[in-house]
Amino acid sequence: MAQQRARAVTQRGLAELAGVSVATVSRVLGSPPEQRHRWAAPETVQTILSLAESHGYTRNPHAASLRTSRSNLVGVMVPRLQDFVLATIYEGIEEAAMENGINTYVMNSLDDTALQRTRTQAMLERRVDGLIFGDAHLDDTFLDELREQGVPLVLTSRRRDGHVSVTCDDYVGGRLVAEHLLELGRTDVVVLAGLEFASTAYDRTRGLIDRLAEAGIDVPPRQMIYRGFDTAAGRQAMREILEAGTRPNAVFATNDFAAIGALGVLQDHGFSVPEDVALIGYNDTPLAESVGIPMTTIRSKMHLMGREALLTLLALLAGKEVQSQKLEPELIVRASSAARDIT
Amino acid sequence: MAQQRARAVTQRGLAELAGVSVATVSRVLGSPPEQRHRWAAPETVQTILSLAESHGYTRNPHAASLRTSRSNLVGVMVPRLQDFVLATIYEGIEEAAMENGINTYVMNSLDDTALQRTRTQAMLERRVDGLIFGDAHLDDTFLDELREQGVPLVLTSRRRDGHVSVTCDDYVGGRLVAEHLLELGRTDVVVLAGLEFASTAYDRTRGLIDRLAEAGIDVPPRQMIYRGFDTAAGRQAMREILEAGTRPNAVFATNDFAAIGALGVLQDHGFSVPEDVALIGYNDTPLAESVGIPMTTIRSKMHLMGREALLTLLALLAGKEVQSQKLEPELIVRASSAARDIT
DNA sequence: TCGTTTACGGCAATCGTTTTCCTAGACTTT
DNA sequence: AAAGTCTAGGAAAACGATTGCCGTAAACGA
């Protein structure tokens, strides 16, 4: 029979055992080690500390939060945790949070603006100290409203004008792809861009277009298609492109998963990669290297992005000045765009 | 300039406005709608409700938790959220939690027993009401210790004797694969089993072996290899098998991602799937359908599993009798094991 | 008529911490 | 010697919600 969990010892209990007041216990237990002596004699400190240790004392966070109205909780909103990219970013957030004694709530918004609102509300009701959004929309003002209300927030993965964010420098990423294509001489490119309202899609596409334009090449609008970031969306987009009769010699998907989806469709239609079509993804997920034909992609520092986002939020909560950060992307060339004979 | 968040109205505030005591406010706001009249006259109820509404009252969960020592929080420990399978299970947990006014903390244990312990400790310190573990180990007693201490917990994804769990019926899943192979006449099978200490790996493998044994076929130990569940592990395992000179006519990976890794290696070595080797995965992740050659796999109800795990924990917390559940798996046949000529 | 319910709701303790004053003595400083 | 300054700590008031225990009237039963 499982025994009842013993009622946890409180500061009051420790105070009685140590023969001091709870105030002293609270001060000793609550100060960083180097400041403890400011509140009690060395031996008192020792007594309290060892009593706490031996009785397995752990502070009741609800009581502390009630008193301080600081919860040490941050809310994280992502489009979907199933998405490897966001899961990785979240791992970075979690890791940094852990290191700083912070806990996190994650929720999926599925990029649905109604859900974004209600779930944010739910986190606010839980009294989070601040929020990290991984699902910012370029075309929705929800985040602006939230900031008007004074809710501390930081964006990651996607940026939005007027908000602090930690993202990959997606515009540069797009340019890197363009440069690679220029070197390959494969500039009749189709862009599987992702979702229109995501800055990632927008910036990556923009970067590519701009760089190609500088080389005098332009990408006709019908060769840019917005369908989503996942495998299914990639398949769908690629299929539509091919069915429309377009025959590019390169495909840039703004996400590795979309690229994998596209790869399957290309092969089904008898195109070989990279001989007929060079294929480039984005994010350098582990799968990029492992699918049938290793894929060229842009490596983005997802884990670090999460860490920095959390750290930025913490700085913001501490009242410091904070700035947006763009992490440097890196081109990883693999077989899917290897320079071979160009037909 | 962002204005300060207005100090939220409390029950006391509402009580003053309504001209009643906080006790009444608490009771009205805290009871389910059909019981509210037990505490106040209809018009009093109305006044309080509309005041709460118009002032945007939200209960302070810290205060409530402090008083009731019930946090409405549950901790969820997974090996890794990057893993699509666990991310999906977690989505199910989250969804059911949301519906029941519960919040969740997730953490990654990376299947490291030390991390499992410290992070569980961290959740307990946050005063979670109960825990869901998606990372149970067959060979570690940590969970038993935890139960001894009276911590309410439910397992999911992986089971462990003596604990309540909600899992896929992996043994049956393994048998389904075996039956499929028997029908195909492909019984010289290699099993990329995953991680030894995971019941998923163990049961799926066991199910396969047992069913084949019933047909008089046995799988030599050197054709079963434990390397992990992800793509990299799948590659590694497959490579080792082939380098050892083994030439199976079927490969069963206990996870789709491992199967995808294996697929790449098989192709690199000049084996074609399914002609030379039939390939079967597990879980029916979206990728299974989308990789170059659509993959035969076992569909497991991951989302539902998460939901049921949470519901089971809630029942447990409510003091009800709860039982383990095994969700029915389903064989999905696709091209990677399509019955064609057998060489 | 008197006793008993029922409806409606208040009092006040409590949950565990933090933090703002205080203080009593010991030491310095001038 | 008087006045400051530390040291080491205490008292008690919050923080916001819940809940066991009562109280008062009106309604009802016999």
Coordinates of C-alpha atoms (C1' of nucleotides) in Angstrom, one line a residue, chain B residues 10-11 23 26-27 57 59 63 67, chain D residues 14-22:
Chain B
T10 CA -9.7 40.1 -6.6
Q11 CA -12.6 38.4 -4.9
A23 CA -16.9 33.9 1.2
S26 CA -15.7 32.5 -3.6
R27 CA -18.6 30.0 -3.4
Y57 CA -11.8 38.8 -12.8
R59 CA -8.8 33.6 -10.0
A63 CA -3.6 31.6 -3.8
R67 CA -5.1 27.1 0.3
Chain D
dA14 C1' 0.3 41.2 3.7
dC15 C1' -0.6 38.1 -0.8
dG16 C1' -5.8 35.9 -2.5
dA17 C1' -8.7 32.2 -2.0
dT18 C1' -11.2 28.4 0.5
dT19 C1' -14.1 26.4 4.0
dG20 C1' -15.8 24.8 8.6
dC21 C1' -18.7 26.7 11.6
dC22 C1' -22.3 29.8 12.7

